[in-house]
mmCIF file of C-alpha atoms and ligand atoms in Angstrom:
data_model
loop_
_atom_site.group_PDB
_atom_site.id
_atom_site.type_symbol
_atom_site.label_atom_id
_atom_site.label_comp_id
_atom_site.label_asym_id
_atom_site.label_seq_id
_atom_site.Cartn_x
_atom_site.Cartn_y
_atom_site.Cartn_z
ATOM 1 C CA MET O 16 8.617 -38.180 -23.903
ATOM 2 C CA VAL O 17 6.092 -40.176 -21.942
ATOM 3 C CA MET O 18 6.354 -39.512 -18.231
ATOM 4 C CA LYS O 19 6.582 -42.653 -16.171
ATOM 5 C CA VAL O 20 4.344 -43.051 -13.156
ATOM 6 C CA PRO O 21 6.499 -44.399 -10.349
ATOM 7 C CA PHE O 22 5.209 -47.532 -8.700
ATOM 8 C CA LEU O 23 4.750 -47.208 -5.009
ATOM 9 C CA LYS O 24 6.649 -49.639 -2.881
ATOM 10 C CA ASN O 25 4.553 -48.923 0.137
ATOM 11 C CA ARG O 26 0.797 -48.486 -0.134
ATOM 12 C CA ASN O 27 0.856 -45.972 2.738
ATOM 13 C CA GLU O 28 3.379 -43.813 0.941
ATOM 14 C CA LYS O 29 2.010 -40.322 0.329
ATOM 15 C CA VAL O 30 1.330 -39.308 -3.245
ATOM 16 C CA HIS O 31 0.788 -35.795 -4.419
ATOM 17 C CA ASP O 32 -1.968 -36.615 -6.883
ATOM 18 C CA ARG O 33 -2.073 -33.256 -8.520
ATOM 19 C CA LYS O 34 1.660 -33.136 -9.092
ATOM 20 C CA GLN O 35 1.723 -36.568 -10.644
ATOM 21 C CA ASN O 36 -1.584 -35.994 -12.408
ATOM 22 C CA ILE O 37 -3.002 -39.424 -11.652
ATOM 23 C CA PRO O 38 -6.568 -39.824 -12.949
ATOM 24 C CA GLU O 39 -8.975 -40.088 -10.051
ATOM 25 C CA HIS O 40 -11.418 -42.273 -11.993
ATOM 26 C CA ILE O 41 -10.541 -44.628 -14.849
ATOM 27 C CA ALA O 42 -13.207 -46.409 -16.902
ATOM 28 C CA ILE O 43 -12.281 -49.370 -19.102
ATOM 29 C CA ILE O 44 -14.093 -51.010 -22.016
ATOM 30 C CA MET O 45 -12.504 -54.442 -21.763
ATOM 31 C CA ASP O 46 -12.834 -55.578 -25.374
ATOM 32 C CA GLY O 47 -11.199 -58.263 -27.492
ATOM 33 C CA ASN O 48 -11.656 -61.459 -25.481
ATOM 34 C CA GLY O 49 -13.299 -63.348 -28.343
ATOM 35 C CA ARG O 50 -10.628 -62.349 -30.869
ATOM 36 C CA TRP O 51 -7.878 -63.276 -28.404
ATOM 37 C CA ALA O 52 -9.300 -66.793 -28.229
ATOM 38 C CA GLY O 53 -10.010 -66.962 -31.969
ATOM 39 C CA LYS O 54 -6.370 -66.171 -32.779
ATOM 40 C CA ARG O 55 -5.360 -69.203 -30.735
ATOM 41 C CA GLY O 56 -7.977 -71.525 -32.226
ATOM 42 C CA MET O 57 -9.805 -71.556 -28.909
ATOM 43 C CA PRO O 58 -13.531 -71.043 -28.244
ATOM 44 C CA ARG O 59 -14.644 -67.502 -27.298
ATOM 45 C CA PHE O 60 -15.299 -68.418 -23.695
ATOM 46 C CA ALA O 61 -11.584 -69.180 -23.226
ATOM 47 C CA GLY O 62 -10.922 -65.513 -23.997
ATOM 48 C CA HIS O 63 -13.459 -64.378 -21.415
ATOM 49 C CA LYS O 64 -11.840 -66.617 -18.832
ATOM 50 C CA GLU O 65 -8.369 -65.326 -19.661
ATOM 51 C CA GLY O 66 -9.735 -61.780 -19.404
ATOM 52 C CA LEU O 67 -10.236 -62.341 -15.674
ATOM 53 C CA SER O 68 -6.492 -62.427 -15.111
ATOM 54 C CA SER O 69 -6.226 -58.988 -16.725
ATOM 55 C CA VAL O 70 -8.939 -57.737 -14.372
ATOM 56 C CA VAL O 71 -6.895 -58.857 -11.371
ATOM 57 C CA LYS O 72 -3.702 -57.272 -12.732
ATOM 58 C CA ILE O 73 -5.359 -53.966 -13.562
ATOM 59 C CA VAL O 74 -7.199 -53.664 -10.244
ATOM 60 C CA LYS O 75 -3.850 -54.150 -8.486
ATOM 61 C CA ALA O 76 -2.035 -51.715 -10.786
ATOM 62 C CA ALA O 77 -4.735 -49.049 -10.343
ATOM 63 C CA ASP O 78 -4.635 -49.483 -6.581
ATOM 64 C CA LYS O 79 -0.853 -49.189 -6.563
ATOM 65 C CA CYS O 80 -1.020 -45.949 -8.527
ATOM 66 C CA LYS O 81 -3.550 -44.531 -6.064
ATOM 67 C CA VAL O 82 -6.344 -44.340 -8.611
ATOM 68 C CA LYS O 83 -9.468 -43.832 -6.512
ATOM 69 C CA MET O 84 -12.080 -45.358 -8.786
ATOM 70 C CA LEU O 85 -12.052 -47.968 -11.535
ATOM 71 C CA THR O 86 -15.144 -48.771 -13.598
ATOM 72 C CA LEU O 87 -15.017 -51.931 -15.709
ATOM 73 C CA TYR O 88 -17.469 -52.588 -18.544
ATOM 74 C CA THR O 89 -18.237 -56.269 -18.105
ATOM 75 C CA PHE O 90 -21.513 -56.867 -19.954
ATOM 76 C CA SER O 91 -23.592 -54.387 -21.931
ATOM 77 C CA THR O 92 -27.340 -54.253 -22.462
ATOM 78 C CA GLU O 93 -26.534 -55.042 -26.130
ATOM 79 C CA ASN O 94 -24.565 -58.173 -25.245
ATOM 80 C CA TRP O 95 -27.889 -60.043 -24.804
ATOM 81 C CA LYS O 96 -27.778 -60.370 -28.616
ATOM 82 C CA ARG O 97 -25.025 -62.990 -28.260
ATOM 83 C CA PRO O 98 -25.610 -66.758 -28.212
ATOM 84 C CA LYS O 99 -27.155 -67.924 -24.949
ATOM 85 C CA ARG O 100 -24.198 -70.185 -24.147
ATOM 86 C CA GLU O 101 -21.796 -67.274 -24.312
ATOM 87 C CA ILE O 102 -24.091 -65.039 -22.236
ATOM 88 C CA ASP O 103 -24.460 -67.741 -19.579
ATOM 89 C CA PHE O 104 -20.705 -68.128 -19.422
ATOM 90 C CA ILE O 105 -20.012 -64.390 -19.138
ATOM 91 C CA LEU O 106 -22.638 -63.923 -16.447
ATOM 92 C CA LYS O 107 -21.083 -66.684 -14.341
ATOM 93 C CA LEU O 108 -17.684 -64.972 -14.356
ATOM 94 C CA PRO O 109 -18.369 -62.328 -11.680
ATOM 95 C CA LYS O 110 -19.257 -65.084 -9.219
ATOM 96 C CA GLU O 111 -16.177 -67.059 -10.183
ATOM 97 C CA PHE O 112 -13.994 -63.970 -9.905
ATOM 98 C CA LEU O 113 -15.386 -62.939 -6.546
ATOM 99 C CA HIS O 114 -15.199 -66.462 -5.165
ATOM 100 C CA VAL O 115 -11.440 -66.461 -5.741
ATOM 101 C CA TYR O 116 -10.523 -62.812 -5.275
ATOM 102 C CA LEU O 117 -13.000 -61.258 -2.834
ATOM 103 C CA PRO O 118 -10.800 -62.027 0.221
ATOM 104 C CA ASP O 119 -7.905 -60.351 -1.575
ATOM 105 C CA MET O 120 -10.085 -57.319 -2.360
ATOM 106 C CA ILE O 121 -11.213 -57.078 1.248
ATOM 107 C CA ALA O 122 -7.605 -57.367 2.462
ATOM 108 C CA ASN O 123 -6.625 -54.582 0.076
ATOM 109 C CA ASN O 124 -9.397 -52.267 1.284
ATOM 110 C CA VAL O 125 -11.149 -52.306 -2.141
ATOM 111 C CA ARG O 126 -14.794 -51.284 -2.162
ATOM 112 C CA ILE O 127 -16.963 -52.995 -4.757
ATOM 113 C CA GLU O 128 -19.980 -51.346 -6.343
ATOM 114 C CA ALA O 129 -22.096 -52.190 -9.372
ATOM 115 C CA ILE O 130 -23.790 -50.144 -12.056
ATOM 116 C CA GLY O 131 -26.350 -51.477 -14.519
ATOM 117 C CA ASN O 132 -29.666 -53.199 -14.395
ATOM 118 C CA MET O 133 -29.188 -55.916 -11.791
ATOM 119 C CA GLU O 134 -32.808 -57.143 -11.826
ATOM 120 C CA GLU O 135 -32.449 -58.849 -15.201
ATOM 121 C CA LEU O 136 -29.391 -60.853 -14.147
ATOM 122 C CA PRO O 137 -29.426 -64.497 -13.019
ATOM 123 C CA VAL O 138 -30.045 -64.731 -9.268
ATOM 124 C CA SER O 139 -26.652 -66.333 -8.556
ATOM 125 C CA THR O 140 -24.805 -63.481 -10.330
ATOM 126 C CA ARG O 141 -26.855 -60.884 -8.505
ATOM 127 C CA GLU O 142 -26.283 -62.557 -5.141
ATOM 128 C CA ALA O 143 -22.523 -62.802 -5.681
ATOM 129 C CA ILE O 144 -22.316 -59.099 -6.563
ATOM 130 C CA GLN O 145 -24.549 -58.086 -3.674
ATOM 131 C CA PHE O 146 -22.454 -60.160 -1.277
ATOM 132 C CA ALA O 147 -19.291 -58.437 -2.540
ATOM 133 C CA ILE O 148 -20.912 -55.005 -2.189
ATOM 134 C CA ASN O 149 -22.030 -55.744 1.375
ATOM 135 C CA SER O 150 -18.697 -57.254 2.389
ATOM 136 C CA THR O 151 -16.700 -54.262 1.163
ATOM 137 C CA LYS O 152 -19.063 -51.393 1.934
ATOM 138 C CA ASP O 153 -16.931 -50.020 4.775
ATOM 139 C CA ASN O 154 -13.670 -50.141 2.814
ATOM 140 C CA ASP O 155 -12.264 -46.803 1.768
ATOM 141 C CA GLY O 156 -9.538 -47.811 -0.693
ATOM 142 C CA LEU O 157 -9.980 -48.161 -4.452
ATOM 143 C CA GLN O 158 -13.642 -48.237 -5.517
ATOM 144 C CA LEU O 159 -14.216 -50.893 -8.152
ATOM 145 C CA ASN O 160 -17.435 -50.381 -10.103
ATOM 146 C CA ILE O 161 -18.572 -53.407 -12.035
ATOM 147 C CA ALA O 162 -20.706 -52.312 -15.004
ATOM 148 C CA LEU O 163 -22.900 -55.324 -15.573
ATOM 149 C CA ASN O 164 -25.939 -55.326 -17.843
ATOM 150 C CA TYR O 165 -25.139 -51.660 -18.230
ATOM 151 C CA GLY O 166 -26.391 -49.486 -21.078
ATOM 152 C CA SER O 167 -26.055 -45.747 -21.030
ATOM 153 C CA LYS O 168 -29.163 -44.933 -23.075
ATOM 154 C CA GLN O 169 -31.304 -47.110 -20.822
ATOM 155 C CA GLU O 170 -29.715 -45.483 -17.769
ATOM 156 C CA ILE O 171 -30.482 -41.978 -19.081
ATOM 157 C CA MET O 172 -34.066 -42.908 -20.046
ATOM 158 C CA ASN O 173 -34.720 -44.396 -16.600
ATOM 159 C CA ALA O 174 -33.144 -41.382 -14.899
ATOM 160 C CA MET O 175 -35.446 -39.108 -16.902
ATOM 161 C CA LYS O 176 -38.500 -41.149 -15.975
ATOM 162 C CA ASP O 177 -37.562 -41.129 -12.273
ATOM 163 C CA MET O 178 -36.939 -37.405 -12.376
ATOM 164 C CA PHE O 179 -40.262 -36.710 -14.109
ATOM 165 C CA ALA O 180 -42.028 -38.878 -11.529
ATOM 166 C CA ASP O 181 -40.493 -36.758 -8.751
ATOM 167 C CA ILE O 182 -41.633 -33.599 -10.528
ATOM 168 C CA LEU O 183 -45.175 -34.974 -10.886
ATOM 169 C CA ASP O 184 -45.127 -35.927 -7.190
ATOM 170 C CA SER O 185 -44.005 -32.372 -6.377
ATOM 171 C CA LYS O 186 -40.801 -33.723 -4.781
ATOM 172 C CA LEU O 187 -38.828 -31.668 -7.261
ATOM 173 C CA SER O 188 -39.614 -28.478 -9.140
ATOM 174 C CA LEU O 189 -38.651 -27.896 -12.765
ATOM 175 C CA ASP O 190 -36.591 -24.873 -11.706
ATOM 176 C CA GLU O 191 -34.365 -27.061 -9.539
ATOM 177 C CA VAL O 192 -33.411 -29.327 -12.462
ATOM 178 C CA ASP O 193 -29.813 -28.826 -13.523
ATOM 179 C CA GLU O 194 -26.942 -31.084 -14.645
ATOM 180 C CA GLN O 195 -25.900 -31.901 -11.124
ATOM 181 C CA HIS O 196 -29.448 -32.759 -10.087
ATOM 182 C CA PHE O 197 -29.981 -34.960 -13.125
ATOM 183 C CA SER O 198 -26.683 -36.802 -12.489
ATOM 184 C CA GLY O 199 -28.116 -37.844 -9.134
ATOM 185 C CA TYR O 200 -30.664 -40.043 -10.938
ATOM 186 C CA LEU O 201 -28.005 -42.012 -12.833
ATOM 187 C CA HIS O 202 -26.448 -45.280 -11.606
ATOM 188 C CA THR O 203 -23.255 -43.291 -11.070
ATOM 189 C CA ALA O 204 -24.902 -40.863 -8.614
ATOM 190 C CA GLY O 205 -22.273 -39.438 -6.296
ATOM 191 C CA MET O 206 -19.334 -40.764 -8.343
ATOM 192 C CA PRO O 207 -16.892 -38.436 -10.067
ATOM 193 C CA ASN O 208 -16.937 -38.611 -13.875
ATOM 194 C CA PRO O 209 -14.137 -40.702 -15.388
ATOM 195 C CA ASP O 210 -10.961 -38.731 -16.104
ATOM 196 C CA LEU O 211 -9.637 -41.405 -18.425
ATOM 197 C CA LEU O 212 -11.400 -43.972 -20.611
ATOM 198 C CA ILE O 213 -9.374 -46.880 -21.943
ATOM 199 C CA ARG O 214 -10.770 -49.161 -24.649
ATOM 200 C CA THR O 215 -8.797 -52.242 -25.574
ATOM 201 C CA GLY O 216 -9.345 -54.412 -28.641
ATOM 202 C CA GLY O 217 -8.919 -51.820 -31.389
ATOM 203 C CA GLU O 218 -12.484 -50.511 -31.810
ATOM 204 C CA LYS O 219 -12.937 -46.775 -31.505
ATOM 205 C CA ARG O 220 -16.439 -46.428 -30.168
ATOM 206 C CA LEU O 221 -18.229 -46.147 -26.859
ATOM 207 C CA SER O 222 -20.678 -49.027 -27.345
ATOM 208 C CA ASN O 223 -23.295 -47.359 -25.132
ATOM 209 C CA PHE O 224 -20.930 -46.845 -22.182
ATOM 210 C CA LEU O 225 -21.318 -43.833 -19.852
ATOM 211 C CA LEU O 226 -22.426 -41.395 -22.570
ATOM 212 C CA TRP O 227 -23.316 -38.629 -20.111
ATOM 213 C CA GLN O 228 -20.394 -39.227 -17.753
ATOM 214 C CA LEU O 229 -17.720 -39.272 -20.493
ATOM 215 C CA ALA O 230 -18.585 -35.809 -21.837
ATOM 216 C CA TYR O 231 -15.146 -34.413 -20.903
ATOM 217 C CA THR O 232 -13.138 -37.579 -20.371
ATOM 218 C CA GLU O 233 -9.758 -38.218 -22.021
ATOM 219 C CA PHE O 234 -9.861 -41.262 -24.332
ATOM 220 C CA CYS O 235 -7.122 -43.797 -24.867
ATOM 221 C CA PHE O 236 -7.686 -46.520 -27.470
ATOM 222 C CA THR O 237 -5.336 -49.456 -27.849
ATOM 223 C CA ASP O 238 -5.248 -52.399 -30.260
ATOM 224 C CA VAL O 239 -4.097 -54.692 -27.459
ATOM 225 C CA LEU O 240 -6.761 -57.321 -26.764
ATOM 226 C CA TRP O 241 -8.078 -57.339 -23.196
ATOM 227 C CA PRO O 242 -6.487 -60.684 -22.142
ATOM 228 C CA ASP O 243 -3.105 -59.272 -23.258
ATOM 229 C CA PHE O 244 -3.606 -55.956 -21.451
ATOM 230 C CA SER O 245 -1.221 -55.890 -18.526
ATOM 231 C CA GLU O 246 0.295 -53.453 -16.063
ATOM 232 C CA LYS O 247 2.700 -52.275 -18.770
ATOM 233 C CA GLU O 248 -0.096 -51.151 -21.131
ATOM 234 C CA PHE O 249 -2.010 -49.667 -18.201
ATOM 235 C CA MET O 250 1.013 -47.561 -17.225
ATOM 236 C CA GLU O 251 1.395 -46.449 -20.834
ATOM 237 C CA ALA O 252 -2.210 -45.246 -20.862
ATOM 238 C CA LEU O 253 -1.590 -43.351 -17.634
ATOM 239 C CA GLY O 254 1.532 -41.833 -19.147
ATOM 240 C CA GLU O 255 -0.496 -40.724 -22.173
ATOM 241 C CA TYR O 256 -3.105 -39.188 -19.887
ATOM 242 C CA GLN O 257 -0.401 -37.267 -18.046
ATOM 243 C CA GLN O 258 0.582 -35.597 -21.317
ATOM 244 C CA ARG O 259 -2.934 -34.352 -22.031
ATOM 245 C CA LYS O 260 -4.001 -30.829 -21.346
ATOM 246 C CA ARG O 261 -7.612 -30.735 -20.224
ATOM 247 C CA ARG O 262 -9.185 -27.460 -21.178
ATOM 248 C CA TYR O 263 -12.922 -28.055 -20.709
ATOM 249 C CA GLY O 264 -13.626 -25.501 -23.412
ATOM 250 C CA GLY O 265 -11.390 -22.891 -21.824
ATOM 251 C CA LEU O 266 -7.884 -21.907 -22.836
HETATM 252 C C1 IPE C 22 -15.344 -58.173 -24.504
HETATM 253 O O1 IPE C 22 -14.811 -59.043 -25.423
HETATM 254 C C2 IPE C 22 -16.169 -58.865 -23.475
HETATM 255 C C3 IPE C 22 -17.610 -58.636 -23.607
HETATM 256 C C4 IPE C 22 -18.173 -57.874 -24.481
HETATM 257 C C5 IPE C 22 -18.466 -59.311 -22.668
HETATM 258 P P1 IPE C 22 -15.633 -59.533 -26.685
HETATM 259 O O2 IPE C 22 -16.386 -60.761 -26.325
HETATM 260 O O3 IPE C 22 -16.463 -58.443 -27.247
HETATM 261 O O4 IPE C 22 -14.462 -59.905 -27.674
HETATM 262 P P2 IPE C 22 -14.365 -59.539 -29.206
HETATM 263 O O5 IPE C 22 -14.570 -58.071 -29.345
HETATM 264 O O6 IPE C 22 -15.429 -60.328 -29.903
HETATM 265 O O7 IPE C 22 -12.982 -59.966 -29.587
HETATM 266 C C1 IPE C 23 -18.431 -53.505 -25.369
HETATM 267 O O1 IPE C 23 -17.871 -54.473 -26.174
HETATM 268 C C2 IPE C 23 -19.036 -54.107 -24.148
HETATM 269 C C3 IPE C 23 -18.098 -54.662 -23.183
HETATM 270 C C4 IPE C 23 -16.792 -54.650 -23.252
HETATM 271 C C5 IPE C 23 -18.712 -55.245 -22.024
HETATM 272 P P1 IPE C 23 -18.662 -55.105 -27.398
HETATM 273 O O2 IPE C 23 -17.749 -56.083 -28.024
HETATM 274 O O3 IPE C 23 -19.977 -55.599 -26.957
HETATM 275 O O4 IPE C 23 -18.883 -53.842 -28.328
HETATM 276 P P2 IPE C 23 -19.226 -53.754 -29.879
HETATM 277 O O5 IPE C 23 -20.307 -54.747 -30.150
HETATM 278 O O6 IPE C 23 -17.971 -54.076 -30.615
HETATM 279 O O7 IPE C 23 -19.647 -52.351 -30.075
HETATM 280 MG MG1 MG C 24 -16.096 -56.966 -28.578
#
């Protein structure tokens, strides 16, 4: 039987995380926007727009369940292969989202962060994200990481280059290099690894998302398309996670 995670009526209510086994960090590959629109005879961008309402719902649901960190895959380094019109539309969405919902995020003590290569993004997208990061930097509620122009292989390559540069500059010795040290060169430096990965939209692949960080993460794949993914499906994924026994190679 799937254990239900009780919703908290009061956000100050104390939760015994370990008892309830709530994942500390959830990462989501929000896939299926285009197919959602296609099924309705609508253009792909309509699916991306509708996907924003799922983002709002899931941020709220995660916050309610006392999840500490939520990382959302918004645009991958491979998504540049798409038609320019679609790319332009997707890259305008963070600004649109933040314009409407940033006050709500601030009021709810959400802290916004970003991972990915920000330099290649349009200035207006970058500015909107940076404004959200600055405006929420002192918040200590749910941390929302927006993965934008993110690609794990690129992240690992750049981390390696930066680490080698520090070794060549004698800022770091080869003997000091270990997993923990290397993790400090990734975009996710200082963040806990995801406990649970959810991918919507039916595909069962990582699509270059957090390859290093997901080494021991629990995976939950669902056929539900991202715009249809609501609090109900989110709670089901949490329930599934609660049934898992994480062994990390032990017994
Ligand atoms: C996910 O939905 C959003 C992004 C990748 C930006 P898709 O646009 O990939 O939708 P499908 O997979 O084609 O249905
Ligand atoms: C993964 O979805 C990227 C995001 C959700 C941002 P894609 O739709 O780009 O993945 P593939 O192409 O099916 O692997
Ligand atoms: Mg897709």
